[in-house]
XYZ file of C-alpha atoms in Angstrom:
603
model
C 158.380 -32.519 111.992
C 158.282 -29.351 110.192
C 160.380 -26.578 111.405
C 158.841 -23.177 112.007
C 160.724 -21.624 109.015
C 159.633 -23.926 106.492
C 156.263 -23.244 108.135
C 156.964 -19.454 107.495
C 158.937 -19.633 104.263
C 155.116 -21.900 102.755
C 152.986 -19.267 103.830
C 154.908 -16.720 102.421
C 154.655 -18.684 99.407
C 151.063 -19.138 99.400
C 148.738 -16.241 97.933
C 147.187 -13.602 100.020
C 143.292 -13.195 100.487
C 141.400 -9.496 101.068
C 137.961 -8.719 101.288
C 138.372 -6.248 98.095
C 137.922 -8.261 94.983
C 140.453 -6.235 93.087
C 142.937 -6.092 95.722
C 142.842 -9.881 95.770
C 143.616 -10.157 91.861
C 146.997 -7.129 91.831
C 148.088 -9.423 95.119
C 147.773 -12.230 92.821
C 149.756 -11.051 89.953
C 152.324 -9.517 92.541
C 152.866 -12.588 94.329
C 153.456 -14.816 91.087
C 155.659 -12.243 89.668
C 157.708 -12.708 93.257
C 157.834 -15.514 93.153
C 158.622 -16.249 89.754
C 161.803 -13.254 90.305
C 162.262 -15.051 93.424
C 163.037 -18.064 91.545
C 164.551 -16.539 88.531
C 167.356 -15.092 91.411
C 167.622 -17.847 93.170
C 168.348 -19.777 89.767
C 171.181 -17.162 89.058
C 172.688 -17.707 92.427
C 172.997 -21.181 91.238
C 174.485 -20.043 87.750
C 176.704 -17.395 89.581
C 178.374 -20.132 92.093
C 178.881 -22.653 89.281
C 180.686 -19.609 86.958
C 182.884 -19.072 90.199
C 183.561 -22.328 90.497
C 185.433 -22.396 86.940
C 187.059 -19.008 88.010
C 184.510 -16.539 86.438
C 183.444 -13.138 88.764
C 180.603 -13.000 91.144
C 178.385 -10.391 90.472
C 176.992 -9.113 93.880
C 173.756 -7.959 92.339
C 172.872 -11.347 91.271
C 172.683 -12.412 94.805
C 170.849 -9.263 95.943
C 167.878 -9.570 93.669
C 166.609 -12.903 95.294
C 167.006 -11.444 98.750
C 164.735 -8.294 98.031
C 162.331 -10.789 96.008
C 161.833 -12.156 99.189
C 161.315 -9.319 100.956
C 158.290 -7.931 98.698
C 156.579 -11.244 99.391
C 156.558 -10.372 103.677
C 155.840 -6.646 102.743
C 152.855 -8.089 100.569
C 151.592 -10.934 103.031
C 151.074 -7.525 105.725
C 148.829 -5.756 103.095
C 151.335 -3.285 101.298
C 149.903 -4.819 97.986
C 150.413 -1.892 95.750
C 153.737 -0.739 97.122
C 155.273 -4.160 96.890
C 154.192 -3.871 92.777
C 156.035 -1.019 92.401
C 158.590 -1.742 94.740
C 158.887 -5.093 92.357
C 158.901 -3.315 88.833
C 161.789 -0.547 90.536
C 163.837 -3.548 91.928
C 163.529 -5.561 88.625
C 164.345 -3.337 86.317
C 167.193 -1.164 88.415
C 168.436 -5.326 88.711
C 167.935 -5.964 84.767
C 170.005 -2.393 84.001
C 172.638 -2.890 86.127
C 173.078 -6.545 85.386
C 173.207 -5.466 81.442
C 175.815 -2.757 82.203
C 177.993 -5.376 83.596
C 177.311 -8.228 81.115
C 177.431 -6.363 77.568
C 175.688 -2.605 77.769
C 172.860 -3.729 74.982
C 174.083 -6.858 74.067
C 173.208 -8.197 77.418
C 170.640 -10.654 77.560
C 169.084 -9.100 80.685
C 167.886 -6.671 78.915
C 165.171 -8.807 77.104
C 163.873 -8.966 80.927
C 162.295 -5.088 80.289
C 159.511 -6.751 78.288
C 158.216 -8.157 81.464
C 158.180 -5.365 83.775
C 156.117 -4.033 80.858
C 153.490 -7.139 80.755
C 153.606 -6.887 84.587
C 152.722 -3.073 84.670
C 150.317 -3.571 82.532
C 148.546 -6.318 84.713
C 148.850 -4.566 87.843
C 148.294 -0.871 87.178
C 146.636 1.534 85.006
C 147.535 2.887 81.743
C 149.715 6.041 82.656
C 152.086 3.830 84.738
C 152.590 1.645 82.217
C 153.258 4.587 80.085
C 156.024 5.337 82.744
C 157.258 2.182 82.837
C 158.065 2.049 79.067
C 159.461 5.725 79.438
C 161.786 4.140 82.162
C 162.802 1.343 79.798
C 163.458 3.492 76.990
C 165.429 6.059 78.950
C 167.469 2.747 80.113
C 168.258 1.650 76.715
C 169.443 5.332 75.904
C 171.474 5.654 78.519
C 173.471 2.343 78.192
C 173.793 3.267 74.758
C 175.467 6.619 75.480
C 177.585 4.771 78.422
C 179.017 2.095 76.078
C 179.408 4.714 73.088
C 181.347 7.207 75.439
C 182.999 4.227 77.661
C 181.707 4.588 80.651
C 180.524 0.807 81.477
C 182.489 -0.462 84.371
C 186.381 -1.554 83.710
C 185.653 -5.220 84.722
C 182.636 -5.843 82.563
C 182.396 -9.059 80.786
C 180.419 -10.172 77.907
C 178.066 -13.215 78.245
C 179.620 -16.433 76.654
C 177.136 -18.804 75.087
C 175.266 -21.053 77.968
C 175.205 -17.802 80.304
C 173.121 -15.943 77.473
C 171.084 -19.092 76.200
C 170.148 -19.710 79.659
C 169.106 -15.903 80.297
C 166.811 -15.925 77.355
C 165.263 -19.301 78.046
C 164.158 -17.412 81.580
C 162.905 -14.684 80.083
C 160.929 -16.391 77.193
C 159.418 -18.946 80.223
C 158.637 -15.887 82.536
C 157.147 -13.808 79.313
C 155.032 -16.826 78.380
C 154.061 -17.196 82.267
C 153.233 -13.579 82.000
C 151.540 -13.372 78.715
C 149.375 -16.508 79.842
C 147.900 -14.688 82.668
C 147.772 -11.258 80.692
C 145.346 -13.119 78.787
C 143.187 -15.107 81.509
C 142.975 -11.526 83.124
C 141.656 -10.096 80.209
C 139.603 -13.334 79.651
C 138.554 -13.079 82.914
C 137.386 -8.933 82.738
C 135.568 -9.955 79.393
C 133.625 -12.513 81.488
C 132.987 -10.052 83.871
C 131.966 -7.462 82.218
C 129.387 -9.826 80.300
C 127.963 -10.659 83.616
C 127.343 -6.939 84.452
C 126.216 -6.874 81.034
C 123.517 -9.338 81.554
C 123.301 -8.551 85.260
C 122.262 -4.448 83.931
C 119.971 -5.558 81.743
C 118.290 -7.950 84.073
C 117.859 -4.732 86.348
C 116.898 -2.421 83.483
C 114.533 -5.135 82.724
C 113.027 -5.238 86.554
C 112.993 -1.647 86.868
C 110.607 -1.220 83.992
C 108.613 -3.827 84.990
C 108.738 -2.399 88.617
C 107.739 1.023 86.632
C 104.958 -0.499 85.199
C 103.651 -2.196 88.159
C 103.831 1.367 89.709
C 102.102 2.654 86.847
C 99.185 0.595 87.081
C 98.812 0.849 90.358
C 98.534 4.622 90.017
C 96.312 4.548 86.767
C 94.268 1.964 89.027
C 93.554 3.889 92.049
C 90.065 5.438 92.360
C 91.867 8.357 94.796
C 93.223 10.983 93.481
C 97.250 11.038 93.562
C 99.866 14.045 93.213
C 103.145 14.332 93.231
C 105.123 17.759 93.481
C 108.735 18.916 93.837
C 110.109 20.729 96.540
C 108.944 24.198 95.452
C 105.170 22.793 94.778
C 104.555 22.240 91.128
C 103.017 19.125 90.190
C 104.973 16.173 89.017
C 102.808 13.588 88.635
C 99.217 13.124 88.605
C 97.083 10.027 88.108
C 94.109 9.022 85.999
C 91.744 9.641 88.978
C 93.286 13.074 89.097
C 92.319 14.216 85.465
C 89.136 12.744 85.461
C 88.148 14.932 89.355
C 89.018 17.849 87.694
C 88.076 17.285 84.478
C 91.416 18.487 83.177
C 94.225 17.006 80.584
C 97.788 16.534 81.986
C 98.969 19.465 80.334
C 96.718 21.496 81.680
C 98.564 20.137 85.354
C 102.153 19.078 84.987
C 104.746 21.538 85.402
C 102.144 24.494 87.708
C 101.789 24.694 91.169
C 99.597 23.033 93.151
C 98.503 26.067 94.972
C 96.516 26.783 92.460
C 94.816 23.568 92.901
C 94.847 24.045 96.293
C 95.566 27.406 97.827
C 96.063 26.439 101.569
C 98.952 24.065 99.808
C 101.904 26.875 100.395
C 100.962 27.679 104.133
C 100.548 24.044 104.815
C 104.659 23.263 103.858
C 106.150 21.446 106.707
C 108.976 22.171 108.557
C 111.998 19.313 108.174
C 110.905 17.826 111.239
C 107.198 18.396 111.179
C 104.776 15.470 111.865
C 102.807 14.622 109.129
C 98.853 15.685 109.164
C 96.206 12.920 108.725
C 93.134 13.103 106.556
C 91.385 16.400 106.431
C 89.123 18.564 104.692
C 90.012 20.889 101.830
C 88.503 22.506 98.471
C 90.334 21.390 95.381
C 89.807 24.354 92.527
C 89.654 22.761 88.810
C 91.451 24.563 86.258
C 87.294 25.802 85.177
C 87.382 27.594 88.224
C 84.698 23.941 89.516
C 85.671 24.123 93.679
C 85.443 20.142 94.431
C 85.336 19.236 98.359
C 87.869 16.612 99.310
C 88.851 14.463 102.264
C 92.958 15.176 101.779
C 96.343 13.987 102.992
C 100.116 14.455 101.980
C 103.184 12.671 103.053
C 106.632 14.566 102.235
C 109.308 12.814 100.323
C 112.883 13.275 102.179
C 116.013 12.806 100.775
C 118.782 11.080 102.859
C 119.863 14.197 104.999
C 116.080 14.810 106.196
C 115.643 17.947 103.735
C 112.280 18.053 101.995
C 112.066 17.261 98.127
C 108.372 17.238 97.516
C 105.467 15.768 98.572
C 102.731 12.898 97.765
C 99.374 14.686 98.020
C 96.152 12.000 97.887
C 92.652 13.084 98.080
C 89.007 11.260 97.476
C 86.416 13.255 96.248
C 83.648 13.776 98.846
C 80.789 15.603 97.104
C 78.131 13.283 97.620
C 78.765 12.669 101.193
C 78.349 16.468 101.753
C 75.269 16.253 99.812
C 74.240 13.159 101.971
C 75.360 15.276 104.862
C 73.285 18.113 104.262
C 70.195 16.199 103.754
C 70.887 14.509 106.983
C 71.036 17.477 108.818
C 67.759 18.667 107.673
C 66.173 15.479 108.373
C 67.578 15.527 111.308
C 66.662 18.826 112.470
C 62.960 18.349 111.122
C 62.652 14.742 113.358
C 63.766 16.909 116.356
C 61.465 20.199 115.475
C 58.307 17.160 114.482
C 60.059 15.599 118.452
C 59.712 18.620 120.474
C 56.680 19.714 119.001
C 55.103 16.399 120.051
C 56.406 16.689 123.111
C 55.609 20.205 123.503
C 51.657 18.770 122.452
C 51.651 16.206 125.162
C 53.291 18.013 127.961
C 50.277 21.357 127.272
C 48.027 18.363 127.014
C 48.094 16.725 130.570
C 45.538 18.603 131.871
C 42.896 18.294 129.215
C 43.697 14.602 128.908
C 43.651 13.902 132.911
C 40.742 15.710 133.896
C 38.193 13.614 131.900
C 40.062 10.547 132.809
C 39.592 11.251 136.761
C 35.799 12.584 136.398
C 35.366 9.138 135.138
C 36.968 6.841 137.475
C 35.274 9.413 139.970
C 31.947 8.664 138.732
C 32.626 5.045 138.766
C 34.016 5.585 142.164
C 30.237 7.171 143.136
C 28.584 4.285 141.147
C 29.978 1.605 142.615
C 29.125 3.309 146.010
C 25.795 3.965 145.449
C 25.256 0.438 143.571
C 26.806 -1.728 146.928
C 24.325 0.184 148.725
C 21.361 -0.726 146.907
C 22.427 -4.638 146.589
C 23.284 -4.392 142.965
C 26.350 -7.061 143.456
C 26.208 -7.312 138.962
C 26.381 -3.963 138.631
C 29.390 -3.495 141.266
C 31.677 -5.780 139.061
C 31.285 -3.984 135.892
C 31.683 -0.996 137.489
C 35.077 -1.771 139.033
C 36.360 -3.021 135.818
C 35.521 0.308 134.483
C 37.437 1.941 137.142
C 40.273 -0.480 136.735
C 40.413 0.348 133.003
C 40.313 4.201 133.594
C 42.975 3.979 136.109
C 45.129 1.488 134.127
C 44.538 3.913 130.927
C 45.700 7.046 133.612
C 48.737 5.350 134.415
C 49.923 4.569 130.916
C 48.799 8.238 130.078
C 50.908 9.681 133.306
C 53.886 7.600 131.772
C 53.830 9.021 128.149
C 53.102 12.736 129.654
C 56.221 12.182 132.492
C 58.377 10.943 129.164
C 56.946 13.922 127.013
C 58.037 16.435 129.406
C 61.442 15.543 130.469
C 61.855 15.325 126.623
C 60.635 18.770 126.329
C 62.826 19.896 129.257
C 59.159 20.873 131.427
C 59.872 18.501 133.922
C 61.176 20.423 137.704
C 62.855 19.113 140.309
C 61.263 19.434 143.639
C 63.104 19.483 147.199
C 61.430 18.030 149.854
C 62.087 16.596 153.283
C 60.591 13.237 153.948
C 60.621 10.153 156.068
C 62.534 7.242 154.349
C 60.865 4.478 155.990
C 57.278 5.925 156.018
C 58.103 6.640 151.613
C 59.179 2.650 151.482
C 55.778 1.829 153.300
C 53.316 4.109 151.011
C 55.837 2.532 147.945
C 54.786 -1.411 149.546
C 51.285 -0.714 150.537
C 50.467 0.122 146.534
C 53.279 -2.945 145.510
C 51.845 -5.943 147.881
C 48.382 -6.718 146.597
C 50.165 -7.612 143.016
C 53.149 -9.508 144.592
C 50.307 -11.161 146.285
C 47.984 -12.202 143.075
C 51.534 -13.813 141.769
C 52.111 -15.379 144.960
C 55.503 -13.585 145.374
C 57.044 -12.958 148.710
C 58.089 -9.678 149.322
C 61.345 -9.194 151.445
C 62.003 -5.356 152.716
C 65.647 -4.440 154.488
C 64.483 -0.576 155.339
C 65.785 0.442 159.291
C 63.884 2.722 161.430
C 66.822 4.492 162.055
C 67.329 5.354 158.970
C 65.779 8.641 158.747
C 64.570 11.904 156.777
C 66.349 13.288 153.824
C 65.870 16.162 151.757
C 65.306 14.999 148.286
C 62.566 15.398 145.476
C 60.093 12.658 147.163
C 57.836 12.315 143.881
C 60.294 11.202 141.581
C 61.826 8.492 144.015
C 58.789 7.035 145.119
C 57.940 6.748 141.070
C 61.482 5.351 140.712
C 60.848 2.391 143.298
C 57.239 1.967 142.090
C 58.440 1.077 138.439
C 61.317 -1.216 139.829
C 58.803 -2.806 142.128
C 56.135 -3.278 139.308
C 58.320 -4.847 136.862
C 59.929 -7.542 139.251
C 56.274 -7.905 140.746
C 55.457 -8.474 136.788
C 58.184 -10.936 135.822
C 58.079 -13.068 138.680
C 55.691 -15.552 139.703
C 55.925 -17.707 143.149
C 59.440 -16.327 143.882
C 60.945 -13.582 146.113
C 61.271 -10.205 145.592
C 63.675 -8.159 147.530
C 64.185 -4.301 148.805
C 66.670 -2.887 150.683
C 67.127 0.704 151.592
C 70.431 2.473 153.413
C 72.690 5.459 153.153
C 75.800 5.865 151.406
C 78.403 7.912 149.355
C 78.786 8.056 145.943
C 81.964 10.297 144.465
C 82.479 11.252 148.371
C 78.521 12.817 148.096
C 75.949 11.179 150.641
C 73.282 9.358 148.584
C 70.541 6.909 149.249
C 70.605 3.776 148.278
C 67.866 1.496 146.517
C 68.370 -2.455 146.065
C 65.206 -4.298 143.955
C 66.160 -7.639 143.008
C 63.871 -10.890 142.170
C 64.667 -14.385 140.984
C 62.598 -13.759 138.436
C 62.689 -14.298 133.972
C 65.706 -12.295 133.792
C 67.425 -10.775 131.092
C 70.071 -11.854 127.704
C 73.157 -8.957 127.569
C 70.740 -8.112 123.983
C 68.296 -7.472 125.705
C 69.932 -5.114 128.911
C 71.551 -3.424 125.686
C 68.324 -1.705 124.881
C 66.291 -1.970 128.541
C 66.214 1.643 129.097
C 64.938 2.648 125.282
C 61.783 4.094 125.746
C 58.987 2.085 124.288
C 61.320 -1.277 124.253
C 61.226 -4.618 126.431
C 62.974 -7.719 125.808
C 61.365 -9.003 122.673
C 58.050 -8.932 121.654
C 56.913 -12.379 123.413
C 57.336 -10.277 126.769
C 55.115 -7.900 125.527
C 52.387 -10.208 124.151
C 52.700 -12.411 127.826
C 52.988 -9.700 130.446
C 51.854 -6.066 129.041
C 53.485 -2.943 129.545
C 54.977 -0.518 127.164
C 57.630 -0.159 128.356
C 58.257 3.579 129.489
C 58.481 2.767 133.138
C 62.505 1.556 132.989
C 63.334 4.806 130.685
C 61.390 7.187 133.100
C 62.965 5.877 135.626
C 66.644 6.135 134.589
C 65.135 9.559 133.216
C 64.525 10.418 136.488
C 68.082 9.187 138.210
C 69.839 11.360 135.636
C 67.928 14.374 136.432
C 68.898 14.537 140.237
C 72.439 13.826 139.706
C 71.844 9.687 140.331
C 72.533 6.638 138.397
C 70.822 3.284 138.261
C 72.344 0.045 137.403
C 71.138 -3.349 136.488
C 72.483 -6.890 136.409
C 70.523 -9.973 135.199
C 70.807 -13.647 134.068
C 68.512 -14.931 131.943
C 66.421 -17.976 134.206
C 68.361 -16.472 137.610
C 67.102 -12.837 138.406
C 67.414 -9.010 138.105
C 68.999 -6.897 140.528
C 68.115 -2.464 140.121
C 70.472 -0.678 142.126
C 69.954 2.871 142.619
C 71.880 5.399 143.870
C 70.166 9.590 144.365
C 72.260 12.510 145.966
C 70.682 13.814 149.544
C 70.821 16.484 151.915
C 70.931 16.028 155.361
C 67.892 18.250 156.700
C 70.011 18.665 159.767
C 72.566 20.726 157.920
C 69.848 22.063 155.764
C 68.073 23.624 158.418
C 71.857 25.509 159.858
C 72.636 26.571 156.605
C 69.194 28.036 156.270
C 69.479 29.462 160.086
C 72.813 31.283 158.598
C 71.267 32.922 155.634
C 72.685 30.502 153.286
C 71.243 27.117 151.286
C 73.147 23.984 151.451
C 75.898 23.631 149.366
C 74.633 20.286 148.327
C 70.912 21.363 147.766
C 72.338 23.961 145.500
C 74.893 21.989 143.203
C 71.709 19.324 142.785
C 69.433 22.082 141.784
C 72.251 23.721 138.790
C 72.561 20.048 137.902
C 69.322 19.232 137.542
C 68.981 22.646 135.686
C 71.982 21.727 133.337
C 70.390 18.394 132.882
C 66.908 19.622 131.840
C 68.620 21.865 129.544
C 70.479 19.683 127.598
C 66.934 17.300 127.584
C 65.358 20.324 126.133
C 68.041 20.740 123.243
């Protein structure tokens, strides 16, 4: 079993490992140079004890030099790399000098032992210490020579007989060839390395420019226009899309500020921890004095501390959309001028287009009268198809005029108190006869109890009318359902409306578009059941206008359920707010809603 010293003494033999690659190579070279002196002592012990043996002197620094060898290698194992080296060359040669001035002055063989602190300097450090270490030597070799000249070497110094000096110069020539050997791998070894950054630069050089180029292209390539400037705002860079926007050579660019491209450019410098604006709006001014309207954005190019260093301005040129732009506009504006003049047409034209219509389903009225009482069954049936045909043609009419107005903002808002229950009847009593020709059973959930309200009474009976009609329309031998209470919608009381069949129903396409005036489903409905289809958009029309809302849910082959919801006011409270000089509170924000509501109709 190994002992723990020979466990100590091997890894202090062993070569120590750092993370620095050139720490790693001077521990190296230290360590063999240790261990060679190391060696090289322990060797002279040897020669020292068998001299003493035959009655020659010990010479106490022989058996120092090993010790301290030993030493270096702990102090080098804990990391003290470079101090060890020159803890080695001052031990070595104080050791070789002393030695010499007790074997011979300068015809000591340990004085050969200078040329390796020289090789070993010149491994481990840089060029001025190995200047100093051959200033050293020299000053050495002068002094020993002055010593032995002026007798001053020590009284019991001995000159090397034959073996000592044969032996000392076979050390030295084995620790100079050692030493010379791995002068030259090192220098083998930094050749090799410095071919590999050789080959290793120009393999970057080689991706830079190719990274340069790529960059390049992608710049020349881009149809926005690109801009680089320094921090104080003069152009750096500009692209091919650049030159050809403004019609300008690079000259003409590189090397002036960009203000004078863009003027806002100097007010619009960041702060160093401003966000960044997005895409915006600006003028770019050609060098001809052209202005060119842009859609522009810059990032800011930061150095490592956060300080500006320039910017990367990009812009696209946006003429032709503001040309587009414009012409939109004015189409746009004519459409609505050619709208509200139409509507403004239809909504004066009510009258003259009524009157005629009523004096003939009056007459037919009188007709049919007078015809029943003379026996003229024949005549009777035309006649009623004439009147059905006026009053069909009225109704379509009344639709188109109710549309025209609210488009026109003409349409008012009346207030009224009425009877829920007795509007629901007059709403069923027009409704039943054509649930009854499509054999439909109508269902009605209106209380008694459920009161007056002060509401306009016009628009809601039309409201429940064109619900009615249209499930009474798309359903045939099924059920139709109303039901009428009170409740509160946003913490306002409001009446509620429920119309739901299991009729057609409706695809989500088509409840995308069901309250687009002059749209149904597709145009099958329209071939199959009539209509055109203004009741739906006159209604919601309606809804919006006294502060309501209507909603719809369908399947297609299941049913359609309307749910509508209108603001109220209690008469009640009406008539004690009137009492006290005052109008309701609730009557009053309908009415400025219904105002606001026409108004923006009207625009």
């Amino acid at each position: 079993m190994t002992s723990p010293a020979l466990k100590r003494l091997r890894r202090l033999l062993e070569g120590p490992r750092f993370a620095d690659e050139e720490r790693t190579r001077v521990a190296g070279i230290v360590h063999l140079a240790l261990v060679v002196a190391t060696a090289i002592g322990m060797l002279g012990v040897v020669v020292q004890v068998v001299m003493f043996t035959r009655g020659a002197a010990l010479s106490p620094l022989d058996l120092l030099f090993p010790a301290l060898s030993l030493g270096l290698l702990a102090l080098l194992h804990h990391g003290y790399v470079y101090s060890a080296g020159y803890a080695l060359l001052g031990v070595a040669g104080s050791t070789m000098v002393a030695h010499a001035a007790y074997t011979g002055g300068l015809r000591s063989s340990a004085l050969g032992g200078l040329i390796l602190l020289v090789i070993v300097g010149m491994l481990l450090f840089g060029r001025r210490t190995l200047l100093a270490i051959l200033g050293l030597c020299l000053v050495s070799l002068v002094g020993l020579y002055f010593a032995e000249v002026g007798g001053m070497l020590p009284a019991d110094a001995v000159l090397e007989d034959g073996p000592r000096a044969y032996l000392s110069r076979m050390l030295h020539l084995a620790a100079a060839g050692v030493f010379l050997s791995l002068a030259v791998h090192s220098l083998q070894d930094a050749l090799g390395r410095a071919r590999a950054g050789e080959l290793r630069a120009e393999q970057i050089l080689g991706e830079a420019q190719r990274a340069r180029r790529y960059a390049d292209n992608i710049l020349a390539s881009m149809a926005e226009s690109l801009v680089v400037v320094d921090a104080e705002g003069r152009i750096q860079t500009v692209n091919r899309a650049t030159l050809k926007l403004l019609d300008a050579l690079p000259e003409q660019l590189l090397g002036r500020p960009f203000a004078e491209l863009l003027p806002e450019f100097s007010s619009e410098l960041p702060l160093p921890h401003e966000p960044q604006q997005g895409l915006v709006e600006r003028v770019y001014r050609a060098p001809g004095g052209r202005e060119i309207p842009v859609l522009y954005a810059r990032s800011d190019l930061r150095d490592d501390h956060g300080e500006p260093i320039g910017a990367v301005c990009v812009a696209s040129d946006i003429t032709h959309l503001k040309r587009a732009e414009g012409s939109l506009r004015e189409a746009k504006q004519m459409a609505e001028e050619a709208n509200l003049a139409k509507s403004r047409f239809l909504a004066n034209m009510s009258h003259e287009l009524r009157t005629p219509l009523n004096a003939v389903i009056g007459y037919a009225e009188m007709l049919m009268e007078e015809s029943d009482e003379r026996g003229l069954q024949g005549s009777v049936d035309e006649l009623r198809k004439i009147q059905f045909a006026g009053k069909h043609l009225l109704g379509l009419i009344s639709d188109i005029l109710d549309l025209s107005k609210i488009e026109a903002g003409r349409m008012d808002v009346h207030l009224e108190t009425f009877d829920v229950a007795d509007m629901v009847e007059a709403v069923l009593g027009t409704i039943r006869p054509l649930a009854d020709r499509g054999h439909n059973r109508l269902v009605v959930v209106c209380p008694a109890s459920i009161g007056f309200i002060h509401a306009d009474l016009t628009k809601t009976r039309q409201i429940l009318l064109n619900l009615l009609s249209n499930a009474v329309k798309f359903t045939d031998h099924g059920e139709i359902r109303l039901t009428a209470s009170k409740t509160l919608r946003d913490g306002t009381p409001a009446i509620q409306f429920i119309v739901a069949d299991n009729g057609i129903g409706m695809t989500q396409q088509q409840l995308g578009k069901l309250f687009q005036a002059f749209s149904q489903g597709d145009s099958t409905t329209s071939r199959r059941f009539g209509g055109t289809g203004l009741g739906l958009a006159i209604s919601k029309a309606f809804c919006d206008m006294l502060g309501g809302a209507i909603e719809v849910k369908s399947q297609l082959g299941v049913g359609t359920m309307f749910t509508v919801r209108l603001p109220y006011s209690d008469p009640h409270e009406l008539s004690l707010s009137r009492r006290s000089g005052s109008f309701s509170r609730t009557v009053a924000e309908a009415a400025r809603a219904a105002a606001a509501r026409a108004a923006q109709l009207k625009v």
